[in-house]
Amino acid sequence: MEIVPREQPSRRLTAGVPLLAAIGSLLLAAIPLAFAGAPIIEAYGQMFTGVFGSLFSFTEMLTRATPLIFTGLAAAVAFRAKLWNIGGEGQLYLGAMAAVWVGSGMIEGPPILMVPLVLLAGAIAGGLGMLGPAVLKTRFGADEVVTSLLLNFIILIFVQMMLEGPLKDPMSLGWPQSEPIIDEAVLPQLIAKMRVHAGFLLAIGTAVVAHVIMAMTVWGLRIRAVGENAAAARHAGMPVKRIFLAVAFASGALAGIAGVSEVAGLKGYLTTDLSPGFGYTGIVVAMLAGLSPLGVVAAALFIASVFVGTDSMSRTMGVSSFLADLTVSMSLICVLLGGFFARFQIRRVRTEGAA
């Protein structure tokens, strides 16, 4: 047997990989469900009801999907240029910290001023968080996978230090949390008495803008060209280093806005447990979407549905909520396997003397 590249990768198979991966991950999740002793059909029914059974559960899914759209876009934009941003988690915390710093009373004004200001502060902070690894890559050839990943832990320790120091809320009774964001800087709710907020609409709009830029502009063409072959793009006269740095800043900015949406739209203040791993899950979202900005929205909704539905199922049927993490992990494996078989084929090698 040998593995050979396909002369012409199947467009139908390539386009269908994300959908097949989502279905495959749900089917594979039936195996641990069966070992847990849960009725599989009933369990999946509880998952579906836990997401679409009420307005509250549906809006909770949209709330969970909001930061995943931003971190998914952060990974998708960077990966298109073959810039491997694994630091979305740290950039999210940088964006959240900048939003709290600006929006907790340092500057006061009407919502029309404060909301864009905290979003801008978070975007700049997140962008700077990825700009460092990008400079190390373009200047010294450092592996951005390692530098951006390790930077996550450094940033989290820095956030902990700030929450015990300059950003600590004196009214928190000793708990390490920041001062709350003022009402004028809070993202408004979309539905009364529900947690879904304007950050969801911002995430959808950002995905549309990213799609237009990537598919219909010269800048998007340059990003794709650098991702396909940086040496050829450089030979064609494209400023490859400048493109890398710009993509890095944009990627970090998107992750930073995810942090803003969580503190300004949902929680209201910053703690070290703000994110349960949105930055890392965003990588799965981007891969499941095939690095398509619009596909990121669908992938984020799917992943959020898995998390919310599994939480509901675990409460009603006594099944571990870690099944959601397992399903997300299997979806990434399915995407990688599907992408591999879309580009390569396994062929039997005829040996000498064979009939």
PDB file of N, CA and C in Angstrom, residues 80-126:
ATOM      1  N   ARG A  80      -4.879  30.981   7.476  1.00  0.00           N
ATOM      2  CA  ARG A  80      -4.909  31.179   6.024  1.00  0.00           C
ATOM      3  C   ARG A  80      -3.559  31.661   5.507  1.00  0.00           C
ATOM      4  N   ALA A  81      -2.831  32.391   6.347  1.00  0.00           N
ATOM      5  CA  ALA A  81      -1.507  32.882   5.955  1.00  0.00           C
ATOM      6  C   ALA A  81      -0.403  31.966   6.455  1.00  0.00           C
ATOM      7  N   LYS A  82      -0.770  30.762   6.908  1.00  0.00           N
ATOM      8  CA  LYS A  82       0.185  29.807   7.486  1.00  0.00           C
ATOM      9  C   LYS A  82       0.900  30.424   8.689  1.00  0.00           C
ATOM     10  N   LEU A  83       0.178  31.232   9.433  1.00  0.00           N
ATOM     11  CA  LEU A  83       0.666  31.794  10.689  1.00  0.00           C
ATOM     12  C   LEU A  83      -0.105  31.088  11.799  1.00  0.00           C
ATOM     13  N   TRP A  84       0.579  30.261  12.567  1.00  0.00           N
ATOM     14  CA  TRP A  84      -0.106  29.357  13.495  1.00  0.00           C
ATOM     15  C   TRP A  84      -0.263  30.022  14.859  1.00  0.00           C
ATOM     16  N   ASN A  85      -1.358  30.730  15.002  1.00  0.00           N
ATOM     17  CA  ASN A  85      -1.668  31.427  16.254  1.00  0.00           C
ATOM     18  C   ASN A  85      -2.329  30.452  17.226  1.00  0.00           C
ATOM     19  N   ILE A  86      -1.580  30.008  18.227  1.00  0.00           N
ATOM     20  CA  ILE A  86      -2.107  29.124  19.262  1.00  0.00           C
ATOM     21  C   ILE A  86      -2.324  29.916  20.549  1.00  0.00           C
ATOM     22  N   GLY A  87      -2.187  31.216  20.482  1.00  0.00           N
ATOM     23  CA  GLY A  87      -2.265  32.051  21.677  1.00  0.00           C
ATOM     24  C   GLY A  87      -3.576  32.779  21.856  1.00  0.00           C
ATOM     25  N   GLY A  88      -4.653  32.273  21.247  1.00  0.00           N
ATOM     26  CA  GLY A  88      -5.933  32.962  21.346  1.00  0.00           C
ATOM     27  C   GLY A  88      -6.429  33.112  22.775  1.00  0.00           C
ATOM     28  N   GLU A  89      -6.113  32.142  23.629  1.00  0.00           N
ATOM     29  CA  GLU A  89      -6.555  32.208  25.022  1.00  0.00           C
ATOM     30  C   GLU A  89      -5.924  33.407  25.737  1.00  0.00           C
ATOM     31  N   GLY A  90      -4.635  33.569  25.582  1.00  0.00           N
ATOM     32  CA  GLY A  90      -3.969  34.705  26.210  1.00  0.00           C
ATOM     33  C   GLY A  90      -4.418  36.030  25.621  1.00  0.00           C
ATOM     34  N   GLN A  91      -4.590  36.079  24.308  1.00  0.00           N
ATOM     35  CA  GLN A  91      -5.042  37.312  23.670  1.00  0.00           C
ATOM     36  C   GLN A  91      -6.450  37.677  24.110  1.00  0.00           C
ATOM     37  N   LEU A  92      -7.285  36.672  24.360  1.00  0.00           N
ATOM     38  CA  LEU A  92      -8.624  36.920  24.900  1.00  0.00           C
ATOM     39  C   LEU A  92      -8.531  37.609  26.250  1.00  0.00           C
ATOM     40  N   TYR A  93      -7.656  37.128  27.121  1.00  0.00           N
ATOM     41  CA  TYR A  93      -7.505  37.738  28.447  1.00  0.00           C
ATOM     42  C   TYR A  93      -6.915  39.141  28.356  1.00  0.00           C
ATOM     43  N   LEU A  94      -6.017  39.367  27.418  1.00  0.00           N
ATOM     44  CA  LEU A  94      -5.483  40.718  27.238  1.00  0.00           C
ATOM     45  C   LEU A  94      -6.586  41.685  26.817  1.00  0.00           C
ATOM     46  N   GLY A  95      -7.448  41.240  25.903  1.00  0.00           N
ATOM     47  CA  GLY A  95      -8.558  42.083  25.477  1.00  0.00           C
ATOM     48  C   GLY A  95      -9.512  42.373  26.612  1.00  0.00           C
ATOM     49  N   ALA A  96      -9.806  41.352  27.418  1.00  0.00           N
ATOM     50  CA  ALA A  96     -10.706  41.545  28.555  1.00  0.00           C
ATOM     51  C   ALA A  96     -10.101  42.505  29.570  1.00  0.00           C
ATOM     52  N   MET A  97      -8.796  42.369  29.828  1.00  0.00           N
ATOM     53  CA  MET A  97      -8.130  43.231  30.804  1.00  0.00           C
ATOM     54  C   MET A  97      -8.119  44.680  30.326  1.00  0.00           C
ATOM     55  N   ALA A  98      -7.863  44.892  29.037  1.00  0.00           N
ATOM     56  CA  ALA A  98      -7.868  46.256  28.499  1.00  0.00           C
ATOM     57  C   ALA A  98      -9.268  46.861  28.574  1.00  0.00           C
ATOM     58  N   ALA A  99     -10.298  46.046  28.310  1.00  0.00           N
ATOM     59  CA  ALA A  99     -11.673  46.537  28.380  1.00  0.00           C
ATOM     60  C   ALA A  99     -12.034  46.962  29.795  1.00  0.00           C
ATOM     61  N   VAL A 100     -11.606  46.168  30.775  1.00  0.00           N
ATOM     62  CA  VAL A 100     -11.882  46.515  32.174  1.00  0.00           C
ATOM     63  C   VAL A 100     -11.109  47.764  32.578  1.00  0.00           C
ATOM     64  N   TRP A 101      -9.871  47.853  32.139  1.00  0.00           N
ATOM     65  CA  TRP A 101      -9.044  49.004  32.487  1.00  0.00           C
ATOM     66  C   TRP A 101      -9.662  50.305  31.964  1.00  0.00           C
ATOM     67  N   VAL A 102     -10.173  50.281  30.738  1.00  0.00           N
ATOM     68  CA  VAL A 102     -10.753  51.480  30.142  1.00  0.00           C
ATOM     69  C   VAL A 102     -12.193  51.691  30.596  1.00  0.00           C
ATOM     70  N   GLY A 103     -12.938  50.584  30.757  1.00  0.00           N
ATOM     71  CA  GLY A 103     -14.379  50.701  30.965  1.00  0.00           C
ATOM     72  C   GLY A 103     -14.861  50.661  32.389  1.00  0.00           C
ATOM     73  N   SER A 104     -13.952  50.623  33.365  1.00  0.00           N
ATOM     74  CA  SER A 104     -14.401  50.557  34.755  1.00  0.00           C
ATOM     75  C   SER A 104     -14.406  51.911  35.447  1.00  0.00           C
ATOM     76  N   GLY A 105     -14.328  52.981  34.672  1.00  0.00           N
ATOM     77  CA  GLY A 105     -14.444  54.317  35.248  1.00  0.00           C
ATOM     78  C   GLY A 105     -13.291  55.238  34.956  1.00  0.00           C
ATOM     79  N   MET A 106     -12.218  54.730  34.329  1.00  0.00           N
ATOM     80  CA  MET A 106     -11.095  55.593  34.004  1.00  0.00           C
ATOM     81  C   MET A 106     -11.529  56.705  33.047  1.00  0.00           C
ATOM     82  N   ILE A 107     -12.397  56.327  32.109  1.00  0.00           N
ATOM     83  CA  ILE A 107     -12.989  57.283  31.166  1.00  0.00           C
ATOM     84  C   ILE A 107     -14.494  57.140  31.262  1.00  0.00           C
ATOM     85  N   GLU A 108     -15.191  58.238  31.300  1.00  0.00           N
ATOM     86  CA  GLU A 108     -16.644  58.209  31.376  1.00  0.00           C
ATOM     87  C   GLU A 108     -17.238  58.944  30.183  1.00  0.00           C
ATOM     88  N   GLY A 109     -18.354  58.433  29.718  1.00  0.00           N
ATOM     89  CA  GLY A 109     -19.027  59.026  28.577  1.00  0.00           C
ATOM     90  C   GLY A 109     -20.290  58.265  28.258  1.00  0.00           C
ATOM     91  N   PRO A 110     -21.008  58.681  27.243  1.00  0.00           N
ATOM     92  CA  PRO A 110     -22.234  57.976  26.863  1.00  0.00           C
ATOM     93  C   PRO A 110     -21.915  56.635  26.215  1.00  0.00           C
ATOM     94  N   PRO A 111     -22.903  55.725  26.141  1.00  0.00           N
ATOM     95  CA  PRO A 111     -22.656  54.406  25.528  1.00  0.00           C
ATOM     96  C   PRO A 111     -22.130  54.482  24.108  1.00  0.00           C
ATOM     97  N   ILE A 112     -22.561  55.478  23.340  1.00  0.00           N
ATOM     98  CA  ILE A 112     -22.110  55.586  21.950  1.00  0.00           C
ATOM     99  C   ILE A 112     -20.599  55.825  21.870  1.00  0.00           C
ATOM    100  N   LEU A 113     -20.007  56.325  22.961  1.00  0.00           N
ATOM    101  CA  LEU A 113     -18.565  56.514  23.025  1.00  0.00           C
ATOM    102  C   LEU A 113     -17.876  55.352  23.738  1.00  0.00           C
ATOM    103  N   MET A 114     -18.436  54.912  24.863  1.00  0.00           N
ATOM    104  CA  MET A 114     -17.765  53.934  25.714  1.00  0.00           C
ATOM    105  C   MET A 114     -17.711  52.541  25.084  1.00  0.00           C
ATOM    106  N   VAL A 115     -18.793  52.105  24.448  1.00  0.00           N
ATOM    107  CA  VAL A 115     -18.802  50.754  23.871  1.00  0.00           C
ATOM    108  C   VAL A 115     -17.741  50.610  22.777  1.00  0.00           C
ATOM    109  N   PRO A 116     -17.680  51.547  21.791  1.00  0.00           N
ATOM    110  CA  PRO A 116     -16.589  51.423  20.804  1.00  0.00           C
ATOM    111  C   PRO A 116     -15.199  51.543  21.443  1.00  0.00           C
ATOM    112  N   LEU A 117     -15.107  52.321  22.517  1.00  0.00           N
ATOM    113  CA  LEU A 117     -13.804  52.536  23.153  1.00  0.00           C
ATOM    114  C   LEU A 117     -13.289  51.248  23.804  1.00  0.00           C
ATOM    115  N   VAL A 118     -14.160  50.540  24.519  1.00  0.00           N
ATOM    116  CA  VAL A 118     -13.696  49.292  25.154  1.00  0.00           C
ATOM    117  C   VAL A 118     -13.409  48.223  24.094  1.00  0.00           C
ATOM    118  N   LEU A 119     -14.184  48.218  23.004  1.00  0.00           N
ATOM    119  CA  LEU A 119     -13.908  47.267  21.926  1.00  0.00           C
ATOM    120  C   LEU A 119     -12.562  47.570  21.272  1.00  0.00           C
ATOM    121  N   LEU A 120     -12.285  48.844  21.056  1.00  0.00           N
ATOM    122  CA  LEU A 120     -11.011  49.235  20.451  1.00  0.00           C
ATOM    123  C   LEU A 120      -9.851  48.905  21.373  1.00  0.00           C
ATOM    124  N   ALA A 121     -10.017  49.165  22.664  1.00  0.00           N
ATOM    125  CA  ALA A 121      -8.947  48.859  23.623  1.00  0.00           C
ATOM    126  C   ALA A 121      -8.668  47.363  23.654  1.00  0.00           C
ATOM    127  N   GLY A 122      -9.717  46.556  23.669  1.00  0.00           N
ATOM    128  CA  GLY A 122      -9.531  45.108  23.674  1.00  0.00           C
ATOM    129  C   GLY A 122      -8.885  44.604  22.405  1.00  0.00           C
ATOM    130  N   ALA A 123      -9.284  45.172  21.261  1.00  0.00           N
ATOM    131  CA  ALA A 123      -8.703  44.750  19.988  1.00  0.00           C
ATOM    132  C   ALA A 123      -7.219  45.087  19.920  1.00  0.00           C
ATOM    133  N   ILE A 124      -6.842  46.271  20.370  1.00  0.00           N
ATOM    134  CA  ILE A 124      -5.427  46.668  20.335  1.00  0.00           C
ATOM    135  C   ILE A 124      -4.600  45.781  21.268  1.00  0.00           C
ATOM    136  N   ALA A 125      -5.131  45.524  22.469  1.00  0.00           N
ATOM    137  CA  ALA A 125      -4.393  44.692  23.420  1.00  0.00           C
ATOM    138  C   ALA A 125      -4.210  43.277  22.884  1.00  0.00           C
ATOM    139  N   GLY A 126      -5.268  42.697  22.337  1.00  0.00           N
ATOM    140  CA  GLY A 126      -5.156  41.356  21.766  1.00  0.00           C
ATOM    141  C   GLY A 126      -4.216  41.323  20.578  1.00  0.00           C
TER     142      GLY A 126
END
